[in-house]
PDB file of C-alpha atoms in Angstrom:
ATOM      1  CA  MET A  16    -100.074 -14.886  24.373  1.00 96.00           C
ATOM      2  CA  LYS A  17     -97.192 -16.403  22.568  1.00 96.00           C
ATOM      3  CA  ILE A  18     -96.655 -18.658  19.856  1.00 98.00           C
ATOM      4  CA  ILE A  19     -93.458 -20.424  18.625  1.00 97.00           C
ATOM      5  CA  ALA A  20     -92.550 -22.886  16.253  1.00 97.00           C
ATOM      6  CA  THR A  21     -89.645 -24.805  15.340  1.00 95.00           C
ATOM      7  CA  ARG A  22     -88.854 -26.730  12.137  1.00 93.00           C
ATOM      8  CA  ILE A  23     -87.100 -30.017  12.841  1.00 88.00           C
ATOM      9  CA  CYS A  24     -84.093 -31.595  11.045  1.00 77.00           C
ATOM     10  CA  HIS A  25     -85.476 -35.359  10.757  1.00 67.00           C
ATOM     11  CA  ARG A  26     -81.482 -36.176   9.789  1.00 66.00           C
ATOM     12  CA  THR A  27     -80.797 -35.323  13.476  1.00 67.00           C
ATOM     13  CA  GLY A  28     -82.728 -38.695  14.476  1.00 60.00           C
ATOM     14  CA  VAL A  29     -84.602 -39.980  17.146  1.00 58.00           C
ATOM     15  CA  ASP A  30     -81.566 -41.359  19.265  1.00 64.00           C
ATOM     16  CA  ILE A  31     -80.063 -38.084  19.997  1.00 70.00           C
ATOM     17  CA  TRP A  32     -83.674 -36.963  21.268  1.00 66.00           C
ATOM     18  CA  ARG A  33     -83.170 -39.841  23.406  1.00 67.00           C
ATOM     19  CA  SER A  34     -80.151 -38.100  25.567  1.00 76.00           C
ATOM     20  CA  PHE A  35     -82.759 -36.123  26.628  1.00 80.00           C
ATOM     21  CA  ASP A  36     -84.888 -38.337  28.567  1.00 77.00           C
ATOM     22  CA  SER A  37     -84.684 -36.608  31.861  1.00 78.00           C
ATOM     23  CA  PHE A  38     -87.294 -33.727  30.271  1.00 83.00           C
ATOM     24  CA  PHE A  39     -89.866 -36.953  30.099  1.00 80.00           C
ATOM     25  CA  ASP A  40     -91.209 -38.574  33.417  1.00 80.00           C
ATOM     26  CA  GLU A  41     -92.021 -42.484  32.587  1.00 81.00           C
ATOM     27  CA  GLY A  42     -95.393 -42.201  31.802  1.00 80.00           C
ATOM     28  CA  ARG A  43     -94.272 -40.051  28.683  1.00 82.00           C
ATOM     29  CA  LYS A  44     -91.885 -42.416  28.021  1.00 80.00           C
ATOM     30  CA  ALA A  45     -94.302 -45.207  27.703  1.00 85.00           C
ATOM     31  CA  LYS A  46     -96.132 -43.062  25.757  1.00 85.00           C
ATOM     32  CA  ILE A  47     -93.459 -42.215  23.027  1.00 82.00           C
ATOM     33  CA  ASP A  48     -92.095 -45.739  22.939  1.00 83.00           C
ATOM     34  CA  ARG A  49     -95.848 -47.024  22.078  1.00 88.00           C
ATOM     35  CA  CYS A  50     -95.606 -44.509  19.065  1.00 84.00           C
ATOM     36  CA  LEU A  51     -94.419 -47.186  15.924  1.00 75.00           C
ATOM     37  CA  GLN A  52     -93.129 -43.989  13.950  1.00 83.00           C
ATOM     38  CA  LYS A  53     -89.877 -42.616  14.718  1.00 80.00           C
ATOM     39  CA  HIS A  54     -90.461 -39.492  13.130  1.00 82.00           C
ATOM     40  CA  GLN A  55     -93.649 -38.766  15.205  1.00 86.00           C
ATOM     41  CA  GLN A  56     -91.613 -39.898  18.165  1.00 84.00           C
ATOM     42  CA  GLN A  57     -89.261 -37.260  17.280  1.00 85.00           C
ATOM     43  CA  ARG A  58     -91.971 -34.859  17.284  1.00 89.00           C
ATOM     44  CA  MET A  59     -93.308 -35.648  20.386  1.00 89.00           C
ATOM     45  CA  MET A  60     -90.329 -35.391  22.277  1.00 88.00           C
ATOM     46  CA  ALA A  61     -89.332 -32.459  20.441  1.00 90.00           C
ATOM     47  CA  GLY A  62     -92.765 -30.775  21.451  1.00 91.00           C
ATOM     48  CA  ASP A  63     -92.386 -31.263  25.102  1.00 90.00           C
ATOM     49  CA  ILE A  64     -88.639 -30.312  24.952  1.00 91.00           C
ATOM     50  CA  LEU A  65     -90.050 -26.853  23.509  1.00 94.00           C
ATOM     51  CA  LEU A  66     -92.612 -26.594  26.390  1.00 93.00           C
ATOM     52  CA  HIS A  67     -89.945 -26.612  28.858  1.00 92.00           C
ATOM     53  CA  TYR A  68     -87.805 -24.235  26.791  1.00 94.00           C
ATOM     54  CA  VAL A  69     -90.885 -21.709  26.705  1.00 94.00           C
ATOM     55  CA  LEU A  70     -91.551 -21.897  30.097  1.00 91.00           C
ATOM     56  CA  ARG A  71     -88.067 -21.066  31.243  1.00 91.00           C
ATOM     57  CA  HIS A  72     -87.292 -18.484  28.550  1.00 91.00           C
ATOM     58  CA  GLU A  73     -90.820 -16.558  29.003  1.00 88.00           C
ATOM     59  CA  LEU A  74     -91.694 -17.412  32.724  1.00 87.00           C
ATOM     60  CA  CYS A  75     -88.393 -18.515  34.052  1.00 88.00           C
ATOM     61  CA  LEU A  76     -89.636 -21.795  35.133  1.00 86.00           C
ATOM     62  CA  ASP A  77     -87.324 -24.560  34.908  1.00 80.00           C
ATOM     63  CA  LYS A  78     -87.984 -28.366  34.516  1.00 76.00           C
ATOM     64  CA  SER A  79     -87.579 -29.010  38.633  1.00 75.00           C
ATOM     65  CA  LYS A  80     -90.863 -26.603  39.080  1.00 74.00           C
ATOM     66  CA  THR A  81     -93.270 -27.499  36.369  1.00 81.00           C
ATOM     67  CA  ARG A  82     -94.890 -30.737  36.029  1.00 83.00           C
ATOM     68  CA  VAL A  83     -97.431 -31.565  33.129  1.00 86.00           C
ATOM     69  CA  ILE A  84    -100.381 -33.644  34.029  1.00 87.00           C
ATOM     70  CA  TYR A  85    -102.800 -35.050  31.379  1.00 85.00           C
ATOM     71  CA  SER A  86    -106.729 -34.801  31.582  1.00 83.00           C
ATOM     72  CA  PRO A  87    -108.436 -38.161  30.622  1.00 81.00           C
ATOM     73  CA  SER A  88    -109.272 -37.083  26.872  1.00 79.00           C
ATOM     74  CA  GLY A  89    -104.999 -35.944  27.007  1.00 79.00           C
ATOM     75  CA  LYS A  90    -105.470 -32.409  27.216  1.00 86.00           C
ATOM     76  CA  PRO A  91    -102.183 -31.258  28.853  1.00 88.00           C
ATOM     77  CA  ALA A  92    -101.857 -28.792  31.526  1.00 90.00           C
ATOM     78  CA  LEU A  93     -99.439 -27.302  34.264  1.00 89.00           C
ATOM     79  CA  ASN A  94     -99.686 -29.173  37.718  1.00 87.00           C
ATOM     80  CA  ASP A  95     -98.825 -26.218  39.751  1.00 85.00           C
ATOM     81  CA  TRP A  96     -99.954 -23.442  37.294  1.00 87.00           C
ATOM     82  CA  PRO A  97    -103.639 -23.467  37.515  1.00 86.00           C
ATOM     83  CA  HIS A  98    -103.678 -19.996  35.592  1.00 90.00           C
ATOM     84  CA  LEU A  99    -101.262 -20.544  32.894  1.00 93.00           C
ATOM     85  CA  PHE A 100    -102.330 -22.207  29.872  1.00 95.00           C
ATOM     86  CA  PHE A 101    -100.742 -24.236  27.090  1.00 95.00           C
ATOM     87  CA  ASN A 102    -101.228 -26.443  24.132  1.00 96.00           C
ATOM     88  CA  ILE A 103     -98.818 -28.301  21.522  1.00 96.00           C
ATOM     89  CA  SER A 104     -99.445 -29.391  18.220  1.00 96.00           C
ATOM     90  CA  HIS A 105     -96.878 -30.997  15.243  1.00 94.00           C
ATOM     91  CA  SER A 106     -97.093 -31.866  11.983  1.00 93.00           C
ATOM     92  CA  GLY A 107     -94.874 -33.278   9.414  1.00 90.00           C
ATOM     93  CA  GLU A 108     -91.647 -30.795  10.102  1.00 91.00           C
ATOM     94  CA  TRP A 109     -93.079 -28.267  12.092  1.00 95.00           C
ATOM     95  CA  VAL A 110     -94.030 -28.223  15.887  1.00 96.00           C
ATOM     96  CA  ALA A 111     -95.532 -25.680  17.797  1.00 98.00           C
ATOM     97  CA  ILE A 112     -96.796 -24.532  21.283  1.00 97.00           C
ATOM     98  CA  VAL A 113     -98.984 -21.342  22.578  1.00 98.00           C
ATOM     99  CA  LEU A 114     -98.748 -20.108  26.005  1.00 96.00           C
ATOM    100  CA  ALA A 115    -101.491 -18.087  27.283  1.00 96.00           C
ATOM    101  CA  SER A 116    -103.412 -16.969  30.570  1.00 95.00           C
ATOM    102  CA  CYS A 117    -106.907 -18.547  29.317  1.00 96.00           C
ATOM    103  CA  GLU A 118    -107.726 -21.697  27.693  1.00 96.00           C
ATOM    104  CA  VAL A 119    -106.227 -22.270  24.223  1.00 97.00           C
ATOM    105  CA  GLY A 120    -105.839 -24.631  21.497  1.00 97.00           C
ATOM    106  CA  ILE A 121    -103.223 -25.024  18.706  1.00 98.00           C
ATOM    107  CA  ASP A 122    -103.223 -27.159  15.509  1.00 97.00           C
ATOM    108  CA  VAL A 123    -100.904 -26.984  12.900  1.00 97.00           C
ATOM    109  CA  GLU A 124    -101.195 -29.540   9.637  1.00 95.00           C
ATOM    110  CA  LYS A 125     -99.244 -30.339   6.611  1.00 90.00           C
ATOM    111  CA  GLN A 126    -101.500 -30.156   3.556  1.00 84.00           C
ATOM    112  CA  ASP A 127    -102.644 -33.271   2.331  1.00 82.00           C
ATOM    113  CA  PRO A 128    -105.025 -34.165  -0.822  1.00 79.00           C
ATOM    114  CA  ARG A 129    -107.256 -36.667   2.048  1.00 80.00           C
ATOM    115  CA  PHE A 130    -108.658 -33.001   3.239  1.00 79.00           C
ATOM    116  CA  ALA A 131    -110.626 -32.783  -0.275  1.00 77.00           C
ATOM    117  CA  LYS A 132    -112.643 -35.789   0.996  1.00 81.00           C
ATOM    118  CA  LEU A 133    -113.702 -34.791   4.221  1.00 84.00           C
ATOM    119  CA  ALA A 134    -115.931 -32.112   3.641  1.00 89.00           C
ATOM    120  CA  GLU A 135    -119.244 -33.869   5.025  1.00 89.00           C
ATOM    121  CA  SER A 136    -116.975 -34.604   8.578  1.00 90.00           C
ATOM    122  CA  ILE A 137    -115.550 -31.016   8.827  1.00 91.00           C
ATOM    123  CA  LEU A 138    -118.277 -28.490   7.801  1.00 95.00           C
ATOM    124  CA  SER A 139    -121.387 -27.254   9.250  1.00 94.00           C
ATOM    125  CA  PRO A 140    -124.274 -26.515   6.925  1.00 93.00           C
ATOM    126  CA  SER A 141    -123.557 -22.631   6.593  1.00 92.00           C
ATOM    127  CA  GLU A 142    -119.762 -23.600   5.841  1.00 94.00           C
ATOM    128  CA  ARG A 143    -120.810 -26.085   3.091  1.00 93.00           C
ATOM    129  CA  LYS A 144    -122.403 -22.804   1.426  1.00 92.00           C
ATOM    130  CA  THR A 145    -118.804 -21.069   1.554  1.00 92.00           C
ATOM    131  CA  PHE A 146    -117.263 -24.168   0.406  1.00 92.00           C
ATOM    132  CA  CYS A 147    -119.407 -24.403  -2.656  1.00 90.00           C
ATOM    133  CA  GLY A 148    -117.809 -20.987  -3.626  1.00 90.00           C
ATOM    134  CA  VAL A 149    -114.075 -21.612  -3.448  1.00 89.00           C
ATOM    135  CA  GLN A 150    -111.839 -23.031  -5.887  1.00 87.00           C
ATOM    136  CA  ASP A 151    -109.262 -24.754  -3.696  1.00 87.00           C
ATOM    137  CA  HIS A 152    -111.313 -27.388  -1.785  1.00 87.00           C
ATOM    138  CA  ALA A 153    -108.477 -29.048  -0.619  1.00 86.00           C
ATOM    139  CA  ASP A 154    -106.947 -26.052   0.862  1.00 88.00           C
ATOM    140  CA  PHE A 155    -110.162 -24.599   2.459  1.00 91.00           C
ATOM    141  CA  LEU A 156    -110.786 -28.071   3.978  1.00 92.00           C
ATOM    142  CA  CYS A 157    -107.362 -28.066   5.329  1.00 92.00           C
ATOM    143  CA  ARG A 158    -107.630 -24.611   7.019  1.00 93.00           C
ATOM    144  CA  ARG A 159    -111.086 -25.318   8.228  1.00 95.00           C
ATOM    145  CA  TRP A 160    -109.519 -28.518  10.046  1.00 94.00           C
ATOM    146  CA  VAL A 161    -106.828 -26.527  11.900  1.00 96.00           C
ATOM    147  CA  MET A 162    -109.461 -24.252  13.126  1.00 97.00           C
ATOM    148  CA  LYS A 163    -111.948 -26.462  14.300  1.00 95.00           C
ATOM    149  CA  GLU A 164    -109.274 -29.000  15.637  1.00 95.00           C
ATOM    150  CA  SER A 165    -107.656 -25.935  17.964  1.00 97.00           C
ATOM    151  CA  PHE A 166    -111.174 -25.515  19.185  1.00 96.00           C
ATOM    152  CA  VAL A 167    -111.366 -29.182  19.677  1.00 95.00           C
ATOM    153  CA  LYS A 168    -108.274 -29.205  21.554  1.00 95.00           C
ATOM    154  CA  LEU A 169    -109.003 -26.175  23.382  1.00 96.00           C
ATOM    155  CA  MET A 170    -112.336 -27.525  24.933  1.00 94.00           C
ATOM    156  CA  GLY A 171    -110.441 -30.904  25.693  1.00 91.00           C
ATOM    157  CA  THR A 172    -113.152 -33.049  24.277  1.00 84.00           C
ATOM    158  CA  GLY A 173    -110.799 -35.371  22.021  1.00 74.00           C
ATOM    159  CA  LEU A 174    -111.383 -36.008  18.122  1.00 68.00           C
ATOM    160  CA  GLY A 175    -114.536 -37.706  18.990  1.00 80.00           C
ATOM    161  CA  PHE A 176    -116.530 -34.265  18.975  1.00 88.00           C
ATOM    162  CA  PRO A 177    -118.580 -33.673  16.229  1.00 90.00           C
ATOM    163  CA  MET A 178    -117.040 -30.842  14.201  1.00 92.00           C
ATOM    164  CA  THR A 179    -119.965 -29.711  11.997  1.00 93.00           C
ATOM    165  CA  LYS A 180    -121.667 -28.790  15.213  1.00 92.00           C
ATOM    166  CA  ILE A 181    -119.011 -25.746  15.137  1.00 93.00           C
ATOM    167  CA  SER A 182    -119.558 -22.860  12.672  1.00 95.00           C
ATOM    168  CA  PHE A 183    -116.882 -20.770  12.170  1.00 96.00           C
ATOM    169  CA  ASP A 184    -117.716 -17.058  10.777  1.00 95.00           C
ATOM    170  CA  MET A 185    -115.089 -15.294   9.367  1.00 95.00           C
ATOM    171  CA  ILE A 186    -114.438 -11.547  10.663  1.00 96.00           C
ATOM    172  CA  SER A 187    -111.139 -10.751   8.787  1.00 96.00           C
ATOM    173  CA  ALA A 188    -108.914 -12.547   6.230  1.00 94.00           C
ATOM    174  CA  VAL A 189    -107.106 -14.474   9.120  1.00 97.00           C
ATOM    175  CA  ASP A 190    -109.451 -14.175  12.178  1.00 98.00           C
ATOM    176  CA  ALA A 191    -113.169 -16.190  12.860  1.00 98.00           C
ATOM    177  CA  VAL A 192    -115.595 -16.545  15.570  1.00 97.00           C
ATOM    178  CA  THR A 193    -117.702 -19.075  16.604  1.00 97.00           C
ATOM    179  CA  VAL A 194    -120.427 -19.651  19.408  1.00 96.00           C
ATOM    180  CA  TYR A 195    -120.836 -22.736  21.684  1.00 94.00           C
ATOM    181  CA  GLU A 196    -123.036 -23.629  24.232  1.00 92.00           C
ATOM    182  CA  LYS A 197    -123.751 -19.635  24.457  1.00 93.00           C
ATOM    183  CA  LYS A 198    -120.116 -18.601  24.674  1.00 96.00           C
ATOM    184  CA  CYS A 199    -118.016 -17.101  22.299  1.00 97.00           C
ATOM    185  CA  TYR A 200    -114.887 -18.295  20.792  1.00 98.00           C
ATOM    186  CA  PHE A 201    -112.196 -16.712  18.830  1.00 98.00           C
ATOM    187  CA  CYS A 202    -109.680 -18.197  16.266  1.00 98.00           C
ATOM    188  CA  ARG A 203    -106.580 -16.819  14.245  1.00 98.00           C
ATOM    189  CA  THR A 204    -105.131 -18.397  11.373  1.00 98.00           C
ATOM    190  CA  TYR A 205    -101.414 -18.243  10.615  1.00 97.00           C
ATOM    191  CA  GLU A 206     -98.890 -19.917   8.029  1.00 94.00           C
ATOM    192  CA  LEU A 207     -95.766 -21.892   8.822  1.00 94.00           C
ATOM    193  CA  VAL A 208     -93.045 -21.808   5.890  1.00 86.00           C
ATOM    194  CA  ARG A 209     -89.303 -21.429   5.535  1.00 72.00           C
ATOM    195  CA  PHE A 210     -88.887 -21.110   1.619  1.00 67.00           C
ATOM    196  CA  LYS A 211     -91.303 -19.021  -0.477  1.00 65.00           C
ATOM    197  CA  THR A 212     -91.067 -21.612  -2.842  1.00 62.00           C
ATOM    198  CA  GLU A 213     -92.263 -24.281  -0.192  1.00 75.00           C
ATOM    199  CA  GLU A 214     -95.532 -25.437   0.355  1.00 81.00           C
ATOM    200  CA  ALA A 215     -97.157 -23.844   3.926  1.00 87.00           C
ATOM    201  CA  TYR A 216     -98.186 -25.662   6.811  1.00 93.00           C
ATOM    202  CA  PRO A 217    -101.969 -23.821   7.867  1.00 96.00           C
ATOM    203  CA  LEU A 218    -101.997 -23.365  11.549  1.00 98.00           C
ATOM    204  CA  ALA A 219    -104.482 -22.093  13.981  1.00 98.00           C
ATOM    205  CA  VAL A 220    -105.019 -21.209  17.748  1.00 98.00           C
ATOM    206  CA  CYS A 221    -108.315 -21.194  19.090  1.00 98.00           C
ATOM    207  CA  SER A 222    -108.842 -18.957  22.246  1.00 98.00           C
ATOM    208  CA  GLU A 223    -111.407 -17.830  24.970  1.00 96.00           C
ATOM    209  CA  SER A 224    -110.022 -14.138  24.260  1.00 96.00           C
ATOM    210  CA  TYR A 225    -109.123 -12.146  21.374  1.00 96.00           C
ATOM    211  CA  ASN A 226    -105.620 -11.601  22.315  1.00 95.00           C
ATOM    212  CA  PHE A 227    -103.426 -13.437  19.091  1.00 98.00           C
ATOM    213  CA  PRO A 228     -99.968 -12.089  18.338  1.00 97.00           C
ATOM    214  CA  ASP A 229     -99.472 -10.738  15.004  1.00 97.00           C
ATOM    215  CA  GLU A 230     -97.035 -13.455  13.899  1.00 96.00           C
ATOM    216  CA  VAL A 231     -95.645 -16.863  14.924  1.00 97.00           C
ATOM    217  CA  THR A 232     -92.235 -16.586  16.743  1.00 97.00           C
ATOM    218  CA  ILE A 233     -89.961 -18.938  14.730  1.00 95.00           C
ATOM    219  CA  LEU A 234     -87.129 -20.838  17.177  1.00 96.00           C
ATOM    220  CA  PRO A 235     -84.161 -22.325  14.876  1.00 94.00           C
ATOM    221  CA  TYR A 236     -84.068 -26.006  15.191  1.00 91.00           C
ATOM    222  CA  ASN A 237     -80.124 -25.259  16.315  1.00 91.00           C
ATOM    223  CA  SER A 238     -80.994 -23.221  19.142  1.00 93.00           C
ATOM    224  CA  LEU A 239     -83.347 -25.536  20.532  1.00 92.00           C
ATOM    225  CA  LEU A 240     -81.361 -28.505  20.407  1.00 89.00           C
ATOM    226  CA  LYS A 241     -78.117 -26.408  21.761  1.00 89.00           C
ATOM    227  CA  TRP A 242     -80.279 -25.379  24.649  1.00 92.00           C
ATOM    228  CA  ALA A 243     -81.589 -28.897  25.379  1.00 89.00           C
ATOM    229  CA  ILE A 244     -78.134 -30.424  25.190  1.00 86.00           C
ATOM    230  CA  GLY A 245     -76.865 -27.445  27.765  1.00 86.00           C
ATOM    231  CA  THR A 246     -79.736 -28.239  30.104  1.00 85.00           C
ATOM    232  CA  VAL A 247     -78.994 -31.975  30.255  1.00 80.00           C
ATOM    233  CA  GLU A 248     -75.056 -31.459  30.740  1.00 74.00           C
ATOM    234  CA  SER A 249     -75.964 -28.967  33.712  1.00 80.00           C
ATOM    235  CA  GLU A 250     -77.889 -31.059  35.456  1.00 69.00           C
TER     236      GLU A 250
END
């Protein structure tokens, strides 16, 4: 398993990413165009390009050999590589991807005060007991959100899945486990932060197997941009 994240420079603007249209099929372009927020468009495009970067550098697969398909609920997969799994998440300035040999889900979120109001829609009864004993409710709920969202994305059910039905038990400071329909799933949490003075973005990966890397690999934004430009120019 490998987790790679990049921090987008929003000053680059959406127009530069538009020059990378060859990375996207018509269906994906249409979905990106339907998004009204320019920063969200940029994150979506950066996520797709990051996927191709990871496939190229980790597995030596180029764009011509890979085609991303989507389930009815929107879960992505690689058409000709049924034993290779990935998932993408983006929030704020960060885009992250996990690549694995088993089903996985990933979620990253920018800290937001709104999480403090979501306890009843996020936490299971046993988790609410733990919640009552913590000091920073917003931080606890944000971290539980990314854990449960990563599980939902692993399952491919969409956000209609009742998060309160899933209860994560912490087995270390960063690792957790849950049992759903008699099957065990594992989760590890990380933090994305560029400078110590900045607020961290919680990130979680949920997996069918306990095979997490110790840390997230950070890819400099300029490196991703340079690679994408070189790829387009060589076509």
